[in-house]
mmCIF file of C-alpha atoms in Angstrom:
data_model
loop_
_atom_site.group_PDB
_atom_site.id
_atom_site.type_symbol
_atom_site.label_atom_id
_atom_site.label_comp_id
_atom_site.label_asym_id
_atom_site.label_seq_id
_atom_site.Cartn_x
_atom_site.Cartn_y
_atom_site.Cartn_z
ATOM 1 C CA UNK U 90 -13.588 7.792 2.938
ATOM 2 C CA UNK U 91 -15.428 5.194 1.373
ATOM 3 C CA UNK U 92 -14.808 4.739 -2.716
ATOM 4 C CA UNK U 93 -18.338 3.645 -4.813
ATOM 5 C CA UNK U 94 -16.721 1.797 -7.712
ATOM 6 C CA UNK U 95 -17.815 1.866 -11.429
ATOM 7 C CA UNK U 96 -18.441 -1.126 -13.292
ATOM 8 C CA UNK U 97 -14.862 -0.880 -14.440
ATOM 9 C CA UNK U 98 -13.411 -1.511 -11.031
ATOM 10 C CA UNK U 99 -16.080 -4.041 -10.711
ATOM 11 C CA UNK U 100 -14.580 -6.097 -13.736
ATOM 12 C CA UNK U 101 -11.048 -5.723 -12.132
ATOM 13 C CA UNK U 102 -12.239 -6.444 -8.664
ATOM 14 C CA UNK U 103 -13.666 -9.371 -10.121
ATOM 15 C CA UNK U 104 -10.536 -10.657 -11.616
ATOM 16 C CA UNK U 105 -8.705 -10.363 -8.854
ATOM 17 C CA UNK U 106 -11.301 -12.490 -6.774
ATOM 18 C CA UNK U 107 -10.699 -15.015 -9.069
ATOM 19 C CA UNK U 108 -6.980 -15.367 -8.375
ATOM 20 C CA UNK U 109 -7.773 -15.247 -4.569
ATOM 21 C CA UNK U 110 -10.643 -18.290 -4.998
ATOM 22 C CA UNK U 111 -7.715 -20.048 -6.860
ATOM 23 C CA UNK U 112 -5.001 -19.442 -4.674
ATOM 24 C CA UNK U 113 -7.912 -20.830 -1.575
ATOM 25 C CA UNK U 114 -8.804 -24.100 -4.163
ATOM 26 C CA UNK U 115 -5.242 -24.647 -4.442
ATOM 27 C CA UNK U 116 -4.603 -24.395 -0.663
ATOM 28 C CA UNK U 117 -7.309 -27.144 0.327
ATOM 29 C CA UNK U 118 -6.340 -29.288 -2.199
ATOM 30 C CA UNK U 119 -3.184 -29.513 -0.513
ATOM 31 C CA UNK U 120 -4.188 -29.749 2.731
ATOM 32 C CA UNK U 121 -4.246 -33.274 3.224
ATOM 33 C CA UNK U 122 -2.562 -35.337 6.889
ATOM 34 C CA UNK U 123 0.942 -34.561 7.374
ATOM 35 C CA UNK U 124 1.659 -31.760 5.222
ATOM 36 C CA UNK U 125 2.563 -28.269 6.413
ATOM 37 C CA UNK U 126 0.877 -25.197 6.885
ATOM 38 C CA UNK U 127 3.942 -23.690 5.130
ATOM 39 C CA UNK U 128 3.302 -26.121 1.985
ATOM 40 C CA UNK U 129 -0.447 -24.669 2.170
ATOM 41 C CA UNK U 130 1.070 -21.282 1.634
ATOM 42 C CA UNK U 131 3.664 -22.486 -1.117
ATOM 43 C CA UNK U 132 0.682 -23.766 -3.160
ATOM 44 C CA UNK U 133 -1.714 -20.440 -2.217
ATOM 45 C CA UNK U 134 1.616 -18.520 -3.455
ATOM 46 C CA UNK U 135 2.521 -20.338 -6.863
ATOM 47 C CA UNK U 136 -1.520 -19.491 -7.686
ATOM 48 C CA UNK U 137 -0.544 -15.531 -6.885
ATOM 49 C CA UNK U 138 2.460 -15.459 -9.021
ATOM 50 C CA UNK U 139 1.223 -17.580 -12.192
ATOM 51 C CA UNK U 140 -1.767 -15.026 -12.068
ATOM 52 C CA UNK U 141 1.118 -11.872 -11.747
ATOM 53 C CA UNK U 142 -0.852 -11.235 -8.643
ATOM 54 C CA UNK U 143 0.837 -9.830 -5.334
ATOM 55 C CA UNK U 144 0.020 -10.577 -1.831
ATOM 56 C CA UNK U 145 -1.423 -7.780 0.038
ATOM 57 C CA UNK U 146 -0.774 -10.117 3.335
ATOM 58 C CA UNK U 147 2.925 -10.529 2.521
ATOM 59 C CA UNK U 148 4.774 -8.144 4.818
ATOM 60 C CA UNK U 149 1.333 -6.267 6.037
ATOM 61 C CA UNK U 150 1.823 -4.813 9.501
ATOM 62 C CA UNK U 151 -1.270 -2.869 10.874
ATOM 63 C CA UNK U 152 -0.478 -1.145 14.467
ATOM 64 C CA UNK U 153 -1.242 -4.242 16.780
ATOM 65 C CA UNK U 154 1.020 -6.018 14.937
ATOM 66 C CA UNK U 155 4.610 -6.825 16.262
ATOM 67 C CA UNK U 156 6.054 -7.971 13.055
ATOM 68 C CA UNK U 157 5.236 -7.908 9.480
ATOM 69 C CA UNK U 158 3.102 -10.908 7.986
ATOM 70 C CA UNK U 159 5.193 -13.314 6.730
ATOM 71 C CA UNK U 160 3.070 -15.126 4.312
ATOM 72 C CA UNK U 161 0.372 -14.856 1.555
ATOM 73 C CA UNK U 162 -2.225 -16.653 3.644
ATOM 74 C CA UNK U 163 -3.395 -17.469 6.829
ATOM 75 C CA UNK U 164 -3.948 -20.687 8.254
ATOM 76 C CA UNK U 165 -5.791 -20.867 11.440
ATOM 77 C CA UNK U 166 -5.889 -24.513 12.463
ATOM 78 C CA UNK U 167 -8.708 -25.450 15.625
ATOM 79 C CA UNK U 168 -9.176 -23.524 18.392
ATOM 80 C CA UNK U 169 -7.416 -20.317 16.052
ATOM 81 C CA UNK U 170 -9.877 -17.957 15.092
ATOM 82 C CA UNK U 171 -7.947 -15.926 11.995
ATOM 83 C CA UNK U 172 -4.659 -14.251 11.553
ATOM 84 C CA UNK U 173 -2.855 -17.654 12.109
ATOM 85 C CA UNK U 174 0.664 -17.671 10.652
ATOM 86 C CA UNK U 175 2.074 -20.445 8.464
ATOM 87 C CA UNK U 176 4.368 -22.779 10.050
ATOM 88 C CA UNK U 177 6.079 -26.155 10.040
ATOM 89 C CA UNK U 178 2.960 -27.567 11.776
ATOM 90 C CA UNK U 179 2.017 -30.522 10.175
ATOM 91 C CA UNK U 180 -1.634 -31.814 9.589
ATOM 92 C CA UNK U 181 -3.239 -34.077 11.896
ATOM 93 C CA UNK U 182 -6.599 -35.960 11.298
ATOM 94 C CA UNK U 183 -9.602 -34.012 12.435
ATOM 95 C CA UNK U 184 -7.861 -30.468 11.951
ATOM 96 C CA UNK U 185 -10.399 -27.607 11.381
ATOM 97 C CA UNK U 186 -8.528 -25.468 9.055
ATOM 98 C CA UNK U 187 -9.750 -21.607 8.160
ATOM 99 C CA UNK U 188 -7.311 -20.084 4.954
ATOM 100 C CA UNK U 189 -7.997 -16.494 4.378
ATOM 101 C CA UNK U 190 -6.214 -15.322 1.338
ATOM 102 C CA UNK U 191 -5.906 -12.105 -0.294
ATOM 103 C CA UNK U 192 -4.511 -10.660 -4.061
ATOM 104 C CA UNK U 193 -4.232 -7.573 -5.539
ATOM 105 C CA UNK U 194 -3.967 -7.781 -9.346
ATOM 106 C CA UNK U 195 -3.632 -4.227 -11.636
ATOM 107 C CA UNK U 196 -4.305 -2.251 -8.222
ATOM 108 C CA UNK U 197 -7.333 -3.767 -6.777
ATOM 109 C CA UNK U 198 -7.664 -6.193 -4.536
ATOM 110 C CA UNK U 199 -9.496 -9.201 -3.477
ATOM 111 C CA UNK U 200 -10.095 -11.401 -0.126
ATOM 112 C CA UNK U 201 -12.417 -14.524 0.976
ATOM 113 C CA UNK U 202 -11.380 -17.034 3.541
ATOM 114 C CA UNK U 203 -12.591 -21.015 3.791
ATOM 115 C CA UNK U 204 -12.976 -23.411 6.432
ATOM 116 C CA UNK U 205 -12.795 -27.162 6.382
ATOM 117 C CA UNK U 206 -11.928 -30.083 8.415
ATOM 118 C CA UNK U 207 -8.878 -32.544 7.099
ATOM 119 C CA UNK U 208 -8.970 -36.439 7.407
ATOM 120 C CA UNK U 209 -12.332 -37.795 9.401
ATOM 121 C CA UNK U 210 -14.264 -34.869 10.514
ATOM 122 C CA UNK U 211 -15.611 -34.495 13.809
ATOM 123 C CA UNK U 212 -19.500 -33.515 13.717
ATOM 124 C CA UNK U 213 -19.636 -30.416 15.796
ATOM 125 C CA UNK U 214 -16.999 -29.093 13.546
ATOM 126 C CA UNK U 215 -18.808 -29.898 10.527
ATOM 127 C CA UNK U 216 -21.951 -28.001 12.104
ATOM 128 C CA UNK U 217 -19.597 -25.083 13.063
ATOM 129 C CA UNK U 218 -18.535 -24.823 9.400
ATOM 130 C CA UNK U 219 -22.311 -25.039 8.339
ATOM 131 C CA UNK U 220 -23.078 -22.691 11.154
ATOM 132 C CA UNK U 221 -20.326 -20.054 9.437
ATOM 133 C CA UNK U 222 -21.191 -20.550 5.993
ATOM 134 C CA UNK U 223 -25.267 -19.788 7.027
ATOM 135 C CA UNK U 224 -23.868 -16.510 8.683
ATOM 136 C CA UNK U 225 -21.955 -15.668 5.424
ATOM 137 C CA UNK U 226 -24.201 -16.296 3.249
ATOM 138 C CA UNK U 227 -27.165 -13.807 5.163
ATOM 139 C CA UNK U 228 -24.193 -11.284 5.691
ATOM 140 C CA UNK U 229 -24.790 -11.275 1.539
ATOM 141 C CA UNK U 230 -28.259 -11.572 1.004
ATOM 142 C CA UNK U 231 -28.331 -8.304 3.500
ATOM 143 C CA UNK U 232 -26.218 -6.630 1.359
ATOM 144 C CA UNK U 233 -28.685 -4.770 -0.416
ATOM 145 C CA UNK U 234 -29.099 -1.264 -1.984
ATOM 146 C CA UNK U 235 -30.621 0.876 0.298
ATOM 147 C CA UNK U 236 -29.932 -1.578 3.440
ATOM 148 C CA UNK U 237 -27.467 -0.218 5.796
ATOM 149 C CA UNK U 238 -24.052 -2.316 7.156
ATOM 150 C CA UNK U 239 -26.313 -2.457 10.454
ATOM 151 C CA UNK U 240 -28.497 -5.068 8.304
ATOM 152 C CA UNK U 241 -25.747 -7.315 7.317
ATOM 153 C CA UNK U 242 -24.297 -7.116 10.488
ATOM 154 C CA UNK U 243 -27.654 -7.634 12.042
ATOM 155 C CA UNK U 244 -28.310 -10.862 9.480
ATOM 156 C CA UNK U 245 -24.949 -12.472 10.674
ATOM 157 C CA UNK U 246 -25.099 -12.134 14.458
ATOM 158 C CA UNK U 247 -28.882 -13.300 14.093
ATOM 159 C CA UNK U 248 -27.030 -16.783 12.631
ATOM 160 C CA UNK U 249 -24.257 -16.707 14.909
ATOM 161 C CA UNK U 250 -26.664 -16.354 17.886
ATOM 162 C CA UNK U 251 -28.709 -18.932 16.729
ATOM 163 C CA UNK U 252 -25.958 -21.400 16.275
ATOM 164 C CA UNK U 253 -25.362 -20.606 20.207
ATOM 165 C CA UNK U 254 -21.311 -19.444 18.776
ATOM 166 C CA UNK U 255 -19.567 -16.595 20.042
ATOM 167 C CA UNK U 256 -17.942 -14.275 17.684
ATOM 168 C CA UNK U 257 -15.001 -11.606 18.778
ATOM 169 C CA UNK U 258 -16.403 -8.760 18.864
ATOM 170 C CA UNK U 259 -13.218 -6.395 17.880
ATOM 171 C CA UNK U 260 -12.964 -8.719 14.201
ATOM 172 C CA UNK U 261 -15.012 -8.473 11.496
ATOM 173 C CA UNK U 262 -15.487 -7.317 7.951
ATOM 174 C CA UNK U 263 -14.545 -4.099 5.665
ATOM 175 C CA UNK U 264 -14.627 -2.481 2.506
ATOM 176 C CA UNK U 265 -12.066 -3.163 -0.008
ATOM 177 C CA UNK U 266 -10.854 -2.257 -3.531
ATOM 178 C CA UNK U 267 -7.760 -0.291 -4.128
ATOM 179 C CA UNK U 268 -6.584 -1.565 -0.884
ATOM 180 C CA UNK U 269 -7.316 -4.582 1.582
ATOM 181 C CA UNK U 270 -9.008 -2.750 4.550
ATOM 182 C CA UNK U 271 -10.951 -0.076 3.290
ATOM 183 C CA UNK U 272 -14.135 2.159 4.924
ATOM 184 C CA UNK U 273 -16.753 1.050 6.043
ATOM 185 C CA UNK U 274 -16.095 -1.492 8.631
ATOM 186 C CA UNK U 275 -18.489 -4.253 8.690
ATOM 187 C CA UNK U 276 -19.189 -5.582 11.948
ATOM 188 C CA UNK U 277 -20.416 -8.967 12.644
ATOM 189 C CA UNK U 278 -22.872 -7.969 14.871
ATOM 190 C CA UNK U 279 -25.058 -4.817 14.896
ATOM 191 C CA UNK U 280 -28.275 -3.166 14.812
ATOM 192 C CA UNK U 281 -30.909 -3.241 11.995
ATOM 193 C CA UNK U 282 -30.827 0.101 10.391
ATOM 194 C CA UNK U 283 -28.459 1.336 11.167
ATOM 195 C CA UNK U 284 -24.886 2.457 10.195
ATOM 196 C CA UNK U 285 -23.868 3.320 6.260
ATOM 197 C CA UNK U 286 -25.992 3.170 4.009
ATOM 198 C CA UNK U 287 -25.520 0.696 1.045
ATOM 199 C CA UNK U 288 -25.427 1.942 -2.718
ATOM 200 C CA UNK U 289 -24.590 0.326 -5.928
ATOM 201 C CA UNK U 290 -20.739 -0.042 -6.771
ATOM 202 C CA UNK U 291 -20.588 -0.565 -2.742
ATOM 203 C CA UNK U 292 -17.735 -3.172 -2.521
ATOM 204 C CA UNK U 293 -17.473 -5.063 0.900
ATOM 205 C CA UNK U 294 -15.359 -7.974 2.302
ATOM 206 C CA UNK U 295 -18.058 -9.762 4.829
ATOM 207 C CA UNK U 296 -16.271 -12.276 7.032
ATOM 208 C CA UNK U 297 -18.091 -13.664 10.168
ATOM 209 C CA UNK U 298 -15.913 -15.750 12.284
ATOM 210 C CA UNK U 299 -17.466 -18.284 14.836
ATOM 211 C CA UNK U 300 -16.177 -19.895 17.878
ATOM 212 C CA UNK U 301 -18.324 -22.663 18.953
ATOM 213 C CA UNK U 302 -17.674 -22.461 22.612
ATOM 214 C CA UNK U 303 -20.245 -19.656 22.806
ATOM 215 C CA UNK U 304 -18.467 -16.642 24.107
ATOM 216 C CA UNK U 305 -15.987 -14.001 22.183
ATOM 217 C CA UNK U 306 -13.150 -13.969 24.303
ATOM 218 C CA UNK U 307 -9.757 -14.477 22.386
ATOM 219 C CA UNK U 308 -6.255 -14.407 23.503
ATOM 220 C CA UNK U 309 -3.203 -13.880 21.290
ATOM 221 C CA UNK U 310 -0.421 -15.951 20.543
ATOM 222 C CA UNK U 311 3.458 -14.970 20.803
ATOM 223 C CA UNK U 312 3.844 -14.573 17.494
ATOM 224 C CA UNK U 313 1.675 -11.590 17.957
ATOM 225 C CA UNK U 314 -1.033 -12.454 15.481
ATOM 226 C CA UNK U 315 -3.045 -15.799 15.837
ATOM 227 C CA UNK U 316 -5.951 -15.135 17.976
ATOM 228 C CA UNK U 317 -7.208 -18.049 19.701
ATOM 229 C CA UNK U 318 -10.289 -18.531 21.887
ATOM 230 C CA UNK U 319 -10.161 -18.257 25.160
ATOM 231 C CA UNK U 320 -11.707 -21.465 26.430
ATOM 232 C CA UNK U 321 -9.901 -23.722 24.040
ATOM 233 C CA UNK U 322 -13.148 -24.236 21.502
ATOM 234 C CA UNK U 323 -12.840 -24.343 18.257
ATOM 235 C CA UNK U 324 -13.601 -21.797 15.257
ATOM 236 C CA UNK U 325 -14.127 -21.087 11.772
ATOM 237 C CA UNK U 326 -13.831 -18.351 9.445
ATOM 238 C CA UNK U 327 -15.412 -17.585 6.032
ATOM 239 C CA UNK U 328 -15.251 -14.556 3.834
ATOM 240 C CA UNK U 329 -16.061 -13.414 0.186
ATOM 241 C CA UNK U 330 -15.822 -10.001 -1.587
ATOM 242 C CA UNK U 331 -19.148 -8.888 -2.573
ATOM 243 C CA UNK U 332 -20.201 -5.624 -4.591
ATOM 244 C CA UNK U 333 -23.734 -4.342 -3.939
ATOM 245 C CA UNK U 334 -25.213 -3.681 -7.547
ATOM 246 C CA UNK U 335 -28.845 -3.019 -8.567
ATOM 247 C CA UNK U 336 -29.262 -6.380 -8.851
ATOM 248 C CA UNK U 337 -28.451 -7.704 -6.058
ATOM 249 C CA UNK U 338 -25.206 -9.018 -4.069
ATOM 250 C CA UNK U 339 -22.486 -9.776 -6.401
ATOM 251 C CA UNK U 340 -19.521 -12.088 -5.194
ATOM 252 C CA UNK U 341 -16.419 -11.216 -6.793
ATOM 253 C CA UNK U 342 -14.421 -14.233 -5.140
ATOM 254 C CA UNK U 343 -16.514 -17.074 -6.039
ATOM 255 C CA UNK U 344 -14.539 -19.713 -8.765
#
């Protein structure tokens, strides 16, 4: 059932986007060569509990899911597309990093993701990233009363396709408020027109992930959640929570 929130929600929604933009800010900051992916989460985590925020990843086991998530972010590092689980990995220089974070703060909840490269970038990752933010930000603009999830979905493959990036086809974006995943799913590719209609107090998490090898094939890893692509390319991942208002798309996990 999808849930059209009041301007109420909206205000709390936002609030907790804040904490999640935070807890992402936080995490790049301390992504620097040599230090952890399980220092990343430390510093995502102090941002969660400061706020009085809890982590709707921490301990989150949906059905393909072996084991329960053991952190408050993600950190997918190169060729990972999303889902990938802290460890002692250290930073090297070059690393394409994707953080998705999530918070829920007085019972609703908030999620965006980031990408970014760490030490001397490489230039096709930088024009992945670029490629990924584009698709984002058209998955927004689409996000229109009266458009349908078709459109956004439509908007972001459009980028995606354009970019010559494959996408996996069984990821993509949701609605959210009370809880993380929430109807309607969001796809990241679609048809124009088509699919649920949008209306104000709509509140979506749009997330287009792209893999710059050009196809959507994905494996998974033994710890049962990192998803990598197939042929070894690399990816990257971004994500905001946006409410679809009158006015226009409104972000509720920008800083």
């Amino acid at each position: 059932m999808v849930e059209i929130k009041t301007e109420a929600a909206l205000a709390a929604m936002r609030e907790a986007g804040r904490v999640v933009a935070r807890a992402l800010a936080a995490a790049r900051e301390a992504a620097r060569v040599g230090v952890s992916l399980r220092e990343l989460d430390e510093a995502a985590r102090a941002v969660l509990d400061a706020a009085g925020a809890r982590s709707p990843f921490l301990g989150y086991r949906p059905s393909f899911a072996p084991t329960p998530f053991p952190a408050v972010i993600c950190t997918s590092v190169n060729d990972a597309v999303v889902h990938g689980v802290p460890t002692a990995y250290r930073l090297r220089d070059g690393d394409l990093v994707s953080v998705d974070c999530g918070a829920e703060l007085d019972g609703w909840t908030g999620d965006a993701a980031i990408s970014f490269t760490v030490g001397t970038p490489r230039p096709a990752d930088l024009r992945l990233i670029e490629a990924t933010r584009r698709a984002l930000d058209a998955g927004i603009a689409a996000a229109t009363v009266g458009n349908r999830v078709g459109d956004i979905s439509h908007a972001i493959g459009t980028v995606a396709r354009a970019a010559r990036c494959g996408m996996p086809g069984d990821f993509g974006g949701h609605g959210i408020g009370r809880r993380m995943h929430e109807d309607p799913d969001v796809p990241n590719q679609g048809r124009p027109g088509r699919g649920y209609r949008l209306r104000h107090g709509l509140t979506l998490a749009i997330e287009p992930m792209l893999m710059a090898g050009g196809r959507g094939d994905y494996r998974t890893a033994p710890d049962g959640w990192t998803l990598h692509t197939q042929d070894g390319s690399r990816a990257a991942h971004f994500e905001h929570t946006v409410a679809v208002t009158e006015e226009g798309p409104r972000i509720l996990t920008a800083l």
